[in-house]
Structure formats: C-alpha cells, structure tokens
Amino acid sequence: MELSGAEILWECLMREGVEVVFGIPGGANMPIYDAMLKYPVHHVLVRHEQGAAHMADGYARASGKVGVAMATSGPGATNLVTGIATAMMDSSPVVFITGQVHAHLIGGDAFQETDVTGITLPITKHNYLVTRAEEIAQVVREAFYIARTGRPGPVLIDICKNAQIQKTEFVYPEKIQLPGYQPPRTAPAAELKKAAQMIKEARRPIILAGHGLLISRAYREMQELAHRAQIPVAMTLLGIGSMPASDPLNLGMMGMHGEAYCNLAIQNADLLIALGMRFDDRVTGNLKTYAPHARKIHVEIDPSEVHKNVVVDLPLFGDLKAVLGDLLPYVEEARHDEWLDQIEEWRAESDSRDIIYWPDDGKLYTAHVIRSIWEATQGKATLTTGVGQHQMWTAQYYPFEEPYRFITSGGAGTMGFGVPAALGVWFTDKSRDVWVIDGDGSFQMTQAELSTIVQEGASIKIAIMNNHFLGMVRQWQEFFFDSRYAATPLHGPDFVKIAEAHGIPGRRITKPEEVKEALQFANQTPGPVLLDFFVEMEEAVYPMVPAGADLHDMIRRPVREKTTA
Ligand SMILES: Cc1ncc(C[n+]2csc(CCOP(=O)(O)OP(=O)(O)O)c2C)c(N)n1
C-alpha cells in the first residue's frame, strides 16, 4: 500500500499504542499534522514546546509507556531542548518528533532550519535525521524500542518535510535488528551468589533505592529483599515510592536534603546495596569520605554508570527486576536488630528538630501546608513539583505509600516541570487525583500551560508555595553568601487573578487556620483549582549537606524551645 511519509509515521505510532501526543504545528511539520486527522489519536495543543516535552515526560514516568512530543523545525525544536535534557537525566522514555526543512535545503540556512540532531546529540539516548519516506517505518520502530528498553531515555526523530510528503510502499518492519545495542538482562549465578554472601556477612547493611527500581518495576522484589534480610532502605529523590513510607525499614530520602539519620546510616554502614541509582553528587557529598566502612554492591543496567563516581566491590549488570528475581533465592533470612536500634536513636534525635512537630505559631510554613495536603488527599494523590525548596519539602513531608505518585525533575532540576508534567500524568488516568506543588518561581516558567489544562478540561489542583523568593537560591545565599540576596526576591503577579483569567477558581491563603478550608474547597470543586499559599519567606530546608561536604556534615535545624504556641 502506498502512503505518504506522514501517514506512515502515524501508522507506526498507532502500532506502538500511542493514544495521545503533545505538540505545536508549524511550517515544517504541517504534513504530519494534516495526516493526523485520519488517525484515532488525541493531540494536546500546548502553549510552548517545553510544555509538550514535560507533558510527554510526565505521561511516561506515571505510566511506564513511551510519551510522544512534537514540534516544528527551528524554534519549535529548540524549545523542546530543556524538556529533552530533563527526560535524559531522569531516564524517561519519550520520543520527540520534529519537522525539518526539505532535505535539499539542509545546510543552506533555510527558513527555520536548525540542526536539532546536532544540538540534541548529547541529551538524547539516540537521534535520527530522516531524509526519505522509505526510512520512516524502520526509524520509528527502532526509536520506540530504544526509548523504552535498557536504560530508557529520549529519542528524537527529525523528519524532513519532503520525507513527510513523498509516497512510498508501507511495510511495517516486524523485526528490529540493532547488533550494537544489547542491554544486559541478568547477572551470572556466580556473581549473584557472591552478592548473597556479602549480604549474609553484613552487620550494618543498607539498600540505596533509586529510580531504576521504579523504571524496571522491581520495587516488590526490593521490598522482599529488605524484609527477608531486615535491611533498611534509603531512597533517592526519584526512588521515593519504591518503599512504602510507613514501612519500619523505610529511612526516607538520602543526600543533600535527606533525613539526617538516613545519611548517618549510610556513613556507618558496612554494606551498600545500590539498586538503580547512580551515586549522583547530590546523594554522595564528598566522594572521598562517602560510606567509608562499606563494601558496595551496585546493580545497574547501564554499564557506564558503574565505577563512575564510586568504585564498587561487586557490580551486577542487568535489569533490576531480573537480577533481584534471580538473587532472591540465594538470600537468607537475617536480623539486624542492633543496627536498626542505632538508626532509631538517630531518628529520635532528628525528630526533636523537625519543623513538622512545631506547634502552631501563627505562621504559614510550607512543610505544614504540604503535610495538610497529604492529609486532605489521604496520601493518595499523584504529585508533580517544580524545583526548589517546595520540591524538597514535598519529598520530606508527603509520605508516599505507593510508587509512581511523586513525579519530579531530579537530575536536571528543571524549574517549570510541575504544571505541564501534571497534565501528562492526568492523561495516563483521568480519575487520578493530580496535584502540582509548585514554587512561585517555577510556576511562572510554564504558567502558560494553564490554558492547555483548561482547554483539555483536566482536573488538576495547583498549590503554589509562594515565598516571594527564588527560595532555594535564597537559602544558599543565606548559608554561603552572607545573606546577600542577589536577584532572588521575586515579584509575582496575583496568581488567583491569573487563575481566574483562565476560568480556574482560585484562593489565596495567608494563615494556618485558612489551610483546611482551602483544601476542602479544592477537593470539592470539580476541575482545576489554584491555591496560592503565602508561606514564610525565609524558611530553610533542613538538613542540608553543603555541596561537596561530607555526607555526615549536615547543617541541622536548630532545636527549638517548645514554649509558646
Ligand atoms: C530552569 C532553571 N533555572 C534556574 C534554576 C536554579 N534554581 C534552582 S532552585 C531555584 C529557585 C526556585 O524558586 P521557586 O520555584 O519559587 O521555589 P522555592 O525554592 O522558592 O520553593 C532556582 C532559580 C533551575 N533549577 N532551573
């Protein structure tokens, strides 16, 4: 059957199970958009291509399926770049499809010509420039396969306009052969036995649970390992949800803003079992003094991550689900009561400093607002965030019982991620309770997507933690630059009016006693709602490991006298 290149693209997308795409049309991808009308796919028209990228990314993270974002050539394509880098850093499977000028014009500075494959080479898992219609089917098939297998990641397909228009015979490639691309599946039995022996010998073991556990859907196997050998679990920011917050073995988040007792446990451990995490500088602090007493097992699908930051004793290459499934039969039951008692002692000391136990002093603290949102949503919402203090407080004060409920930009730390990612999450299941916890700075970066939310009729609740600062940078200035607040005080618009201008009901909350009623209002109002919380302006996230400092060298929240309320 002869089809145009654009039709072939959609035929392939249908075969990949694509139901929703996010994007903006323009000169170089108009044939793709024109052909789209013949196919049962929902297109979400965004207001800025960065939004499309984050939506597709949020969709992918929440569902495990490949997200799809589209843009025209030139500025359309370059507007995707931040979103592509964000997906790359967090191993999110997204296929980006950009239009390109006619093949014969390439290199001639044609209108809206940009070398997007060149630009995105270091921030994609793979990318393609397609100049002929005959290539499209094969390329799309490969792109989806590469995006979702092994260590997932973004793949970009740049399709010249002539290739979209040309007609050719459509033959769907049933098989793909990529000889140089063979992600490891599981580790050899001898290595697994070695790992089990190391676990048996450990007196102070700890599991480091990363994003890979969620990506490979191996969290249940990890929980079984933890329970069988009584091993406490520390999570990275993106590993949150892999262990239920209420599990006694859960130590919460590790690293720069991790729980103090969690970081102390890592520094005193005699065995680290690192699962699908990459020893990022935000979780290790100073590498020279990191977990000095511990032997280290690292289970990783991407060989380039092993020995990169931390040299380990035993690397196990493979898909976590397969590796843990194969490891479990070798792991014996064990108890580490003394070790857990020690950690409990550190935990009690941490509690004495925790802002969450402060009595109501009339001030609106972000940590308290987030805990109230947790209560109002019975801990069952799916949350997206921007980047900054509010993001860290969300990680600390919204205890997640389930995986895939905390969707946030980790590796890239991309402000503006929250609102568009939430729309992507909503498309995975429209009955989900989706909340954005945003900062006033982050919100302003992609607030244009409020229009998209309204156009799509999406029920998304947005809670802005409005401290009138670029809060996290202000905190660094307070701690490390003698409180010289260079370019961090932030004048924002009236967010309630902004919401109302979009037809979204909004409320401003300035006092603790208004919080509960506002959250009820959000829960009871169908469709999107925006809540603008005027929170304490100069509150800091604790604990904090200064960049590059030893992991145990944390700045702690001063213990507060429990006198007046
Ligand atoms: C796109 C982007 N630009 C700059 C930064 C640097 N940065 C990190 S946190 C932060 C402040 C965030 O402010 P806000 O969103 O209001 O959140 P808050 O820290 O106040 O909770 C900035 C500017 C970033 N992470 N991303």
Coordinates of C-alpha atoms and ligand atoms in Angstrom, one line a residue:
M1 CA 0.0 0.0 0.0
E2 CA 1.4 3.4 -1.0
L3 CA 1.2 6.0 1.8
S4 CA 2.8 9.4 2.4
G5 CA 5.7 9.5 4.9
A6 CA 3.4 11.4 7.3
E7 CA 0.8 8.7 7.1
I8 CA 3.5 6.0 7.6
L9 CA 4.6 7.9 10.7
W10 CA 1.0 7.7 12.2
E11 CA 0.6 4.1 11.1
C12 CA 3.7 3.3 13.1
L13 CA 2.6 5.4 16.1
M14 CA -0.7 3.5 16.1
R15 CA 1.1 0.2 16.2
E16 CA 3.2 1.5 19.1
G17 CA -0.1 2.1 21.0
V18 CA 0.2 5.9 21.0
E19 CA -3.1 7.4 22.2
V20 CA -2.0 11.0 23.0
V21 CA 0.6 13.3 21.6
F22 CA 1.6 16.8 22.8
G23 CA 2.9 19.5 20.5
I24 CA 2.5 22.5 18.3
P25 CA 2.3 22.6 14.5
G26 CA 4.3 24.8 12.2
G27 CA 5.6 25.0 8.6
A28 CA 8.0 22.0 8.7
N29 CA 5.6 19.5 10.3
M30 CA 2.3 20.5 8.7
P31 CA 2.0 17.3 6.6
I32 CA 2.3 15.3 9.8
Y33 CA -0.5 17.3 11.4
D34 CA -2.6 17.1 8.3
A35 CA -2.3 13.3 8.2
M36 CA -3.0 13.1 11.9
L37 CA -6.7 13.9 11.3
K38 CA -7.2 10.4 9.8
Y39 CA -6.0 8.6 12.9
P40 CA -7.6 7.9 16.3
V41 CA -5.1 9.9 18.4
H42 CA -5.7 12.8 20.8
H43 CA -3.5 15.8 20.2
V44 CA -2.8 18.2 23.0
L45 CA -2.0 21.7 21.8
V46 CA 0.5 23.2 24.2
R47 CA 1.4 26.8 24.6
H48 CA 5.2 26.3 24.4
E49 CA 7.1 23.2 23.2
Q50 CA 8.9 22.9 26.6
G51 CA 5.4 22.2 28.0
A52 CA 4.9 19.4 25.4
A53 CA 8.2 17.8 26.4
H54 CA 7.4 17.8 30.1
M55 CA 3.9 16.5 29.5
A56 CA 5.2 13.6 27.4
D57 CA 7.8 13.0 30.1
G58 CA 5.2 13.1 33.0
Y59 CA 3.0 10.8 31.0
A60 CA 5.9 8.3 30.5
R61 CA 7.0 8.4 34.2
A62 CA 3.5 7.9 35.5
S63 CA 2.5 5.1 33.1
G64 CA 5.8 3.4 32.0
K65 CA 4.7 3.9 28.4
V66 CA 6.6 5.9 25.9
G67 CA 5.5 9.6 25.7
V68 CA 5.4 11.5 22.4
A69 CA 6.0 15.2 21.8
M70 CA 6.1 17.0 18.5
A71 CA 7.4 20.3 17.3
T72 CA 8.2 22.1 14.1
S73 CA 11.7 22.9 13.0
G74 CA 13.9 25.7 14.2
P75 CA 12.5 27.4 17.3
G76 CA 9.8 24.7 17.8
A77 CA 12.6 22.1 18.0
T78 CA 14.9 24.2 20.2
N79 CA 12.0 25.0 22.6
L80 CA 12.0 21.2 23.3
V81 CA 15.6 21.1 24.4
T82 CA 15.1 21.7 28.1
G83 CA 12.5 19.0 28.2
I84 CA 14.7 16.6 26.3
A85 CA 17.6 17.2 28.7
T86 CA 15.2 16.7 31.6
A87 CA 14.0 13.4 30.2
M88 CA 17.6 12.3 29.5
M89 CA 18.8 13.0 33.1
D90 CA 16.0 11.0 34.6
S91 CA 16.0 8.1 32.1
S92 CA 12.4 8.9 30.9
P93 CA 11.3 7.2 27.6
V94 CA 10.0 9.9 25.3
V95 CA 10.0 10.0 21.5
F96 CA 10.4 13.5 20.1
I97 CA 9.3 14.1 16.5
T98 CA 10.4 17.3 14.9
G99 CA 9.8 18.6 11.4
Q100 CA 12.8 19.6 9.4
V101 CA 13.3 21.7 6.2
H102 CA 13.4 19.9 2.8
A103 CA 16.4 17.6 2.6
H104 CA 17.9 19.5 -0.3
L105 CA 17.8 22.8 1.7
I106 CA 19.8 21.4 4.7
G107 CA 22.9 23.4 5.3
G108 CA 21.7 26.4 3.5
D109 CA 20.2 28.3 6.4
A110 CA 16.7 27.8 5.1
F111 CA 13.8 29.4 7.0
Q112 CA 13.6 27.8 10.4
E113 CA 16.4 25.4 9.7
T114 CA 18.2 24.3 12.9
D115 CA 20.5 21.3 13.3
V116 CA 18.4 19.7 16.0
T117 CA 20.1 16.3 15.8
G118 CA 23.4 18.1 16.3
I119 CA 22.0 20.1 19.2
T120 CA 20.4 17.1 21.0
L121 CA 23.1 14.6 20.4
P122 CA 24.4 14.7 24.0
I123 CA 20.9 14.9 25.5
T124 CA 19.3 12.0 23.7
K125 CA 19.8 8.3 24.0
H126 CA 19.7 8.3 20.3
N127 CA 18.5 10.5 17.4
Y128 CA 17.8 10.3 13.7
L129 CA 17.6 12.7 10.8
V130 CA 15.2 11.2 8.2
T131 CA 15.5 12.5 4.7
R132 CA 13.4 9.9 2.8
A133 CA 9.9 8.5 3.3
E134 CA 11.3 4.9 2.9
E135 CA 13.2 5.3 6.2
I136 CA 10.3 6.3 8.4
A137 CA 8.8 3.0 9.4
Q138 CA 12.1 1.4 10.4
V139 CA 13.3 4.5 12.3
V140 CA 10.1 4.9 14.3
R141 CA 10.1 1.2 15.2
E142 CA 13.7 1.5 16.4
A143 CA 13.1 4.8 18.2
F144 CA 10.4 3.3 20.4
Y145 CA 12.4 0.2 21.1
I146 CA 15.5 2.2 22.1
A147 CA 13.5 4.6 24.2
R148 CA 11.8 2.0 26.4
T149 CA 14.4 -0.8 26.6
G150 CA 17.6 -1.0 28.6
R151 CA 18.1 2.2 30.5
P152 CA 15.2 4.2 29.0
G153 CA 15.7 7.7 27.6
P154 CA 14.6 10.2 25.0
V155 CA 14.9 9.5 21.3
L156 CA 14.5 12.3 18.7
I157 CA 13.4 11.8 15.1
D158 CA 13.9 14.8 12.9
I159 CA 11.9 14.3 9.6
C160 CA 12.5 16.4 6.5
K161 CA 9.4 17.9 5.0
N162 CA 9.9 16.1 1.7
A163 CA 10.0 12.8 3.5
Q164 CA 6.7 13.6 5.1
I165 CA 5.1 14.3 1.7
Q166 CA 6.7 11.6 -0.5
K167 CA 4.7 8.5 -1.1
T168 CA 6.1 5.1 -0.7
E169 CA 5.1 1.5 -0.1
F170 CA 4.4 1.0 3.6
V171 CA 5.8 -2.2 5.0
Y172 CA 5.8 -2.4 8.8
P173 CA 9.1 -3.9 10.0
E174 CA 8.1 -6.8 12.2
K175 CA 11.7 -7.3 13.5
I176 CA 14.4 -4.9 14.5
Q177 CA 18.0 -5.7 14.5
L178 CA 20.3 -3.5 16.4
P179 CA 23.5 -5.5 16.7
G180 CA 25.4 -2.9 18.7
Y181 CA 22.6 -2.4 21.2
Q182 CA 22.1 -5.3 23.6
P183 CA 21.1 -4.2 27.1
P184 CA 22.2 -6.7 29.7
R185 CA 19.4 -8.9 31.1
T186 CA 20.7 -10.5 34.3
A187 CA 23.9 -11.3 36.2
P188 CA 25.6 -14.7 36.2
A189 CA 24.7 -17.1 39.1
A190 CA 28.3 -17.0 40.5
E191 CA 28.0 -13.2 40.9
L192 CA 24.6 -13.4 42.5
K193 CA 25.9 -16.0 45.0
K194 CA 28.8 -13.6 45.8
A195 CA 26.2 -10.8 46.4
A196 CA 24.1 -13.1 48.7
Q197 CA 27.3 -14.0 50.6
M198 CA 28.2 -10.3 51.1
I199 CA 24.6 -9.7 52.3
K200 CA 24.9 -12.6 54.7
E201 CA 28.2 -11.3 56.1
A202 CA 27.0 -7.7 56.6
R203 CA 26.1 -6.4 60.1
R204 CA 25.1 -2.9 59.1
P205 CA 23.7 -3.2 55.6
I206 CA 21.6 -0.6 53.8
I207 CA 19.7 -0.6 50.5
L208 CA 20.0 2.5 48.3
A209 CA 16.8 2.6 46.2
G210 CA 16.9 4.6 43.0
H211 CA 14.7 5.5 40.1
G212 CA 15.8 2.3 38.3
L213 CA 13.6 0.3 40.7
L214 CA 10.5 2.1 39.6
I215 CA 11.5 2.1 35.9
S216 CA 12.1 -1.7 35.9
R217 CA 9.1 -2.2 38.2
A218 CA 11.3 -4.1 40.6
Y219 CA 10.2 -2.4 43.8
R220 CA 8.4 -5.5 45.1
E221 CA 11.5 -7.6 44.7
M222 CA 13.5 -4.9 46.6
Q223 CA 10.9 -4.9 49.4
E224 CA 11.2 -8.7 49.6
L225 CA 14.9 -8.5 49.9
A226 CA 14.7 -5.8 52.5
H227 CA 12.2 -7.7 54.6
R228 CA 13.9 -11.1 54.3
A229 CA 17.3 -9.9 55.4
Q230 CA 16.0 -7.0 57.5
I231 CA 17.8 -4.3 55.6
P232 CA 16.8 -0.6 56.0
V233 CA 16.1 1.2 52.8
A234 CA 17.3 4.7 51.9
M235 CA 15.7 6.3 48.8
T236 CA 17.0 8.8 46.2
L237 CA 14.7 11.7 45.3
L238 CA 13.4 9.7 42.3
G239 CA 13.4 6.4 44.2
I240 CA 10.7 7.7 46.6
G241 CA 7.7 5.5 46.5
S242 CA 9.7 2.3 46.0
M243 CA 9.3 1.5 49.7
P244 CA 6.1 2.5 51.5
A245 CA 6.7 5.4 53.8
S246 CA 5.0 3.6 56.6
D247 CA 7.3 0.5 56.4
P248 CA 9.5 0.4 59.5
L249 CA 12.5 -0.3 57.3
N250 CA 12.0 2.9 55.3
L251 CA 14.6 5.5 56.1
G252 CA 13.2 8.2 53.7
M253 CA 15.3 10.3 51.4
M254 CA 19.1 10.3 51.4
G255 CA 21.5 13.0 50.3
M256 CA 21.7 16.8 50.3
H257 CA 18.3 17.3 51.9
G258 CA 17.9 13.7 53.1
E259 CA 17.0 12.7 56.6
A260 CA 20.0 13.1 59.0
Y261 CA 19.5 9.5 60.4
C262 CA 19.4 8.2 56.8
N263 CA 22.7 9.9 55.9
L264 CA 24.3 8.8 59.2
A265 CA 23.2 5.2 58.4
I266 CA 24.9 5.4 55.0
Q267 CA 28.1 6.7 56.6
N268 CA 28.2 4.0 59.2
A269 CA 27.0 1.1 57.0
D270 CA 29.2 -1.9 56.3
L271 CA 27.4 -2.8 53.1
L272 CA 25.6 -0.6 50.5
I273 CA 23.3 -2.4 48.1
A274 CA 22.8 0.2 45.4
L275 CA 19.8 -0.5 43.2
G276 CA 19.2 1.5 40.0
M277 CA 20.9 4.6 41.4
R278 CA 24.0 6.3 40.1
F279 CA 25.7 7.9 43.1
D280 CA 24.9 11.4 42.0
D281 CA 26.8 14.2 43.8
R282 CA 23.5 15.2 45.4
V283 CA 23.4 11.9 47.3
T284 CA 27.0 11.2 48.0
G285 CA 28.5 14.6 49.0
N286 CA 32.3 14.3 49.2
L287 CA 33.3 11.1 47.4
K288 CA 36.5 10.8 49.4
T289 CA 34.6 10.3 52.7
Y290 CA 31.5 8.6 51.3
A291 CA 30.4 5.5 53.1
P292 CA 34.0 4.7 54.2
H293 CA 33.3 1.5 56.0
A294 CA 31.0 -0.1 53.4
R295 CA 31.5 -2.8 50.9
K296 CA 29.4 -1.9 47.9
I297 CA 27.2 -3.9 45.5
H298 CA 25.8 -2.0 42.5
V299 CA 23.0 -3.3 40.4
E300 CA 22.8 -1.3 37.2
I301 CA 21.6 -1.7 33.6
D302 CA 23.9 1.0 32.2
P303 CA 27.5 -0.2 32.4
S304 CA 28.7 3.3 32.0
E305 CA 27.3 4.2 35.4
V306 CA 29.3 1.6 37.3
H307 CA 32.6 2.8 38.9
K308 CA 31.8 6.2 37.5
N309 CA 31.6 8.1 40.8
V310 CA 32.0 5.4 43.4
V311 CA 34.2 2.4 42.8
V312 CA 32.2 -0.7 44.0
D313 CA 33.2 -4.1 45.1
L314 CA 30.6 -6.0 43.1
P315 CA 28.8 -4.7 40.1
L316 CA 25.9 -6.7 38.8
F317 CA 24.8 -5.7 35.3
G318 CA 21.3 -6.3 34.3
D319 CA 17.6 -5.4 34.5
L320 CA 16.8 -4.9 38.2
K321 CA 13.7 -7.0 38.1
A322 CA 15.5 -9.9 36.5
V323 CA 18.6 -9.5 38.7
L324 CA 16.7 -9.2 42.0
G325 CA 14.4 -12.0 41.0
D326 CA 17.4 -14.2 40.4
L327 CA 19.2 -13.0 43.5
L328 CA 16.4 -13.6 46.0
P329 CA 16.6 -17.4 46.1
Y330 CA 20.2 -17.1 47.3
V331 CA 19.4 -14.6 50.1
E332 CA 19.0 -16.0 53.6
E333 CA 16.8 -14.6 56.3
A334 CA 18.7 -12.4 58.7
R335 CA 18.1 -9.9 61.6
H336 CA 20.0 -6.7 62.3
D337 CA 18.3 -5.5 65.4
E338 CA 21.3 -3.7 66.9
W339 CA 21.8 -1.8 63.7
L340 CA 18.1 -0.8 63.5
D341 CA 18.2 0.3 67.1
Q342 CA 21.1 2.5 66.4
I343 CA 19.3 4.1 63.5
E344 CA 16.2 4.6 65.7
E345 CA 18.3 6.5 68.1
W346 CA 19.4 8.8 65.3
R347 CA 15.8 9.1 64.1
A348 CA 14.6 10.2 67.5
E349 CA 17.2 12.9 67.6
S350 CA 16.1 14.1 64.2
D351 CA 12.5 14.2 65.3
S352 CA 13.4 16.7 68.1
R353 CA 14.5 19.2 65.4
D354 CA 11.7 18.5 62.9
I355 CA 9.6 21.5 61.9
I356 CA 6.6 19.2 61.5
Y357 CA 6.4 18.9 65.3
W358 CA 6.4 22.6 65.9
P359 CA 3.3 23.9 67.5
D360 CA 1.1 26.4 65.5
D361 CA 2.8 29.8 66.0
G362 CA 0.5 31.7 63.6
K363 CA 3.0 31.4 60.7
L364 CA 2.4 29.5 57.5
Y365 CA 5.2 27.0 56.9
T366 CA 5.5 25.2 53.6
A367 CA 6.2 21.9 55.4
H368 CA 3.0 22.2 57.4
V369 CA 1.0 23.1 54.2
I370 CA 2.3 20.1 52.4
R371 CA 1.5 17.8 55.4
S372 CA -2.0 19.2 55.3
I373 CA -2.3 18.4 51.6
W374 CA -1.2 14.9 52.4
E375 CA -4.0 14.7 55.0
A376 CA -6.6 16.2 52.6
T377 CA -5.7 13.7 49.8
Q378 CA -5.4 10.8 52.2
G379 CA -1.8 10.4 51.0
K380 CA -3.1 9.1 47.7
A381 CA -2.6 12.0 45.3
T382 CA -0.1 11.9 42.4
L383 CA 2.2 15.0 42.9
T384 CA 4.3 16.8 40.5
T385 CA 6.6 19.7 41.5
G386 CA 8.8 22.5 40.3
V387 CA 12.3 22.7 41.6
G388 CA 13.5 24.3 44.8
Q389 CA 12.6 24.3 48.4
H390 CA 9.0 23.3 47.9
Q391 CA 10.2 20.2 45.9
M392 CA 12.4 19.1 48.8
W393 CA 9.7 19.7 51.4
T394 CA 7.3 17.7 49.3
A395 CA 9.8 14.8 49.3
Q396 CA 10.2 15.2 53.1
Y397 CA 6.6 15.8 54.2
Y398 CA 4.3 14.0 51.8
P399 CA 4.8 10.3 52.8
F400 CA 4.2 8.2 49.7
E401 CA 2.9 4.7 50.2
E402 CA 2.8 3.8 46.5
P403 CA 5.2 4.1 43.6
Y404 CA 4.7 6.4 40.6
R405 CA 3.0 9.1 42.7
F406 CA 5.8 11.5 43.0
I407 CA 6.8 12.9 39.6
T408 CA 9.6 15.4 39.8
S409 CA 12.7 16.6 37.9
G410 CA 15.7 15.1 39.7
G411 CA 18.9 15.0 37.6
A412 CA 18.3 18.2 35.6
G413 CA 16.4 20.1 38.3
T414 CA 14.2 21.8 35.8
M415 CA 12.0 24.6 37.2
G416 CA 8.7 24.8 35.3
F417 CA 8.3 21.0 35.2
G418 CA 5.4 20.8 37.6
V419 CA 2.4 22.2 35.7
P420 CA 3.0 20.5 32.3
A421 CA 4.1 17.2 33.8
A422 CA 0.9 17.2 35.8
L423 CA -1.2 17.3 32.6
G424 CA 0.8 14.4 31.2
V425 CA 0.2 12.4 34.4
W426 CA -3.6 13.2 34.2
F427 CA -3.7 11.8 30.7
T428 CA -2.5 8.4 32.0
D429 CA -5.6 8.1 34.1
K430 CA -8.2 10.8 34.3
S431 CA -9.5 9.6 37.5
R432 CA -6.2 10.2 39.3
D433 CA -6.1 12.9 42.0
V434 CA -3.3 15.0 40.5
W435 CA -1.7 17.9 42.4
V436 CA 1.1 20.3 41.5
I437 CA 3.1 21.6 44.4
D438 CA 4.9 24.5 42.9
G439 CA 7.1 27.4 43.8
D440 CA 6.2 30.9 42.7
G441 CA 9.4 31.0 40.6
S442 CA 8.9 27.6 39.0
F443 CA 5.2 28.2 38.3
Q444 CA 5.9 31.4 36.4
M445 CA 8.2 29.5 34.0
T446 CA 5.4 27.4 32.4
Q447 CA 2.2 29.0 33.7
A448 CA 1.1 29.5 30.0
E449 CA 0.1 25.8 30.2
L450 CA -2.8 26.8 32.4
S451 CA -4.6 27.5 29.1
T452 CA -3.8 24.0 28.0
I453 CA -5.2 22.5 31.2
V454 CA -8.4 24.4 30.7
Q455 CA -8.7 23.5 27.0
E456 CA -8.3 19.9 27.9
G457 CA -10.7 20.0 30.8
A458 CA -8.2 18.5 33.1
S459 CA -8.9 18.2 36.8
I460 CA -5.6 19.3 38.3
K461 CA -5.1 21.1 41.6
I462 CA -2.3 23.5 41.8
A463 CA -0.8 24.6 45.1
I464 CA 1.8 27.4 44.9
M465 CA 4.1 27.7 47.9
N466 CA 4.5 31.4 47.4
N467 CA 7.5 32.7 49.4
H468 CA 8.1 35.7 47.0
F469 CA 11.7 34.4 46.6
L470 CA 13.6 32.1 44.4
G471 CA 13.7 30.2 47.7
M472 CA 16.3 27.6 47.3
V473 CA 18.8 30.0 45.8
R474 CA 18.0 32.5 48.6
Q475 CA 18.7 29.7 51.1
W476 CA 22.2 29.1 49.5
Q477 CA 22.7 32.9 49.7
E478 CA 21.8 32.9 53.3
F479 CA 24.0 30.0 54.2
F480 CA 27.0 30.5 51.9
F481 CA 26.9 34.1 50.7
D482 CA 26.3 36.0 54.0
S483 CA 22.6 36.6 53.2
R484 CA 23.4 38.8 50.2
Y485 CA 20.2 38.2 48.3
A486 CA 21.3 38.8 44.7
A487 CA 18.4 38.5 42.2
T488 CA 16.3 36.2 44.4
P489 CA 13.5 38.5 45.7
L490 CA 10.7 37.7 43.3
H491 CA 7.7 39.9 42.4
G492 CA 4.9 37.8 41.2
P493 CA 1.5 38.6 39.8
D494 CA -1.7 37.9 41.7
F495 CA -1.9 34.2 40.9
V496 CA -5.5 34.0 41.9
K497 CA -6.4 36.6 39.3
I498 CA -4.2 34.7 36.8
A499 CA -6.2 31.6 37.5
E500 CA -9.5 33.4 37.3
A501 CA -8.5 34.9 34.0
H502 CA -8.3 31.3 32.7
G503 CA -11.6 30.4 34.3
I504 CA -9.9 28.5 37.1
P505 CA -11.2 29.1 40.6
G506 CA -8.5 30.3 43.0
R507 CA -7.9 31.1 46.6
R508 CA -5.2 32.9 48.5
I509 CA -4.2 31.5 51.9
T510 CA -2.2 33.6 54.3
K511 CA -2.8 32.0 57.7
P512 CA -2.6 28.4 59.1
E513 CA -6.3 28.5 60.1
E514 CA -7.3 29.0 56.4
V515 CA -5.5 25.9 55.1
K516 CA -8.0 23.2 55.8
E517 CA -11.0 25.1 54.3
A518 CA -9.0 25.9 51.2
L519 CA -8.0 22.3 50.7
Q520 CA -11.7 21.2 51.1
F521 CA -12.6 23.8 48.5
A522 CA -10.0 22.3 46.1
N523 CA -11.2 18.8 46.7
Q524 CA -14.9 19.7 46.4
T525 CA -14.6 21.8 43.3
P526 CA -14.6 19.8 40.1
G527 CA -11.9 20.7 37.5
P528 CA -8.7 22.7 38.1
V529 CA -8.2 24.8 41.1
L530 CA -5.3 27.1 42.1
L531 CA -4.3 27.8 45.7
D532 CA -1.8 30.5 46.4
F533 CA -0.2 29.9 49.8
F534 CA 1.6 32.9 51.1
V535 CA 4.2 31.0 53.1
E536 CA 7.1 32.1 55.4
M537 CA 9.6 33.9 53.2
E538 CA 12.9 33.0 54.8
E539 CA 12.4 29.5 56.0
A540 CA 15.2 27.0 55.1
V541 CA 15.1 23.3 54.1
Y542 CA 17.0 21.2 56.7
P543 CA 19.1 19.2 57.0
M544 CA 21.4 20.4 54.3
V545 CA 24.7 18.9 53.2
P546 CA 26.6 21.8 51.6
A547 CA 27.7 20.9 48.1
G548 CA 30.8 18.8 48.2
A549 CA 30.8 18.4 52.0
D550 CA 30.9 15.1 53.8
L551 CA 27.6 13.4 53.9
H552 CA 27.6 13.3 57.7
D553 CA 28.5 17.0 57.8
M554 CA 24.9 18.3 57.7
I555 CA 23.6 21.8 58.6
R556 CA 20.8 20.8 61.0
R557 CA 17.7 22.7 62.0
P558 CA 18.4 24.3 65.4
V559 CA 16.4 22.6 68.2
R560 CA 13.5 24.9 69.1
E561 CA 12.4 25.6 72.6
K562 CA 8.9 24.2 73.0
T563 CA 7.5 27.1 74.9
T564 CA 4.7 29.1 73.5
A565 CA 2.4 28.2 70.7
Ligands
LIG1 C1 15.2 26.3 34.7 C2 16.0 26.6 35.9 N1 16.6 27.8 36.1 C3 17.3 28.0 37.3 C4 17.4 27.1 38.2 C5 18.1 27.4 39.5 N2 17.2 27.3 40.7 C6 17.1 26.2 41.5 S1 16.0 26.3 42.7 C7 15.6 27.9 42.2 C8 14.6 28.7 42.9 C9 13.2 28.1 42.7 O1 12.3 29.0 43.2 P1 10.8 28.6 43.4 O2 10.3 27.9 42.2 O3 10.0 29.8 43.7 O4 10.8 27.5 44.5 P2 11.3 27.7 46.1 O5 12.7 27.3 46.1 O6 11.0 29.1 46.5 O7 10.4 26.7 46.8 C10 16.4 28.3 41.1 C11 16.3 29.6 40.4 C12 16.8 25.8 38.0 N3 16.8 24.8 38.8 N4 16.1 25.6 36.8

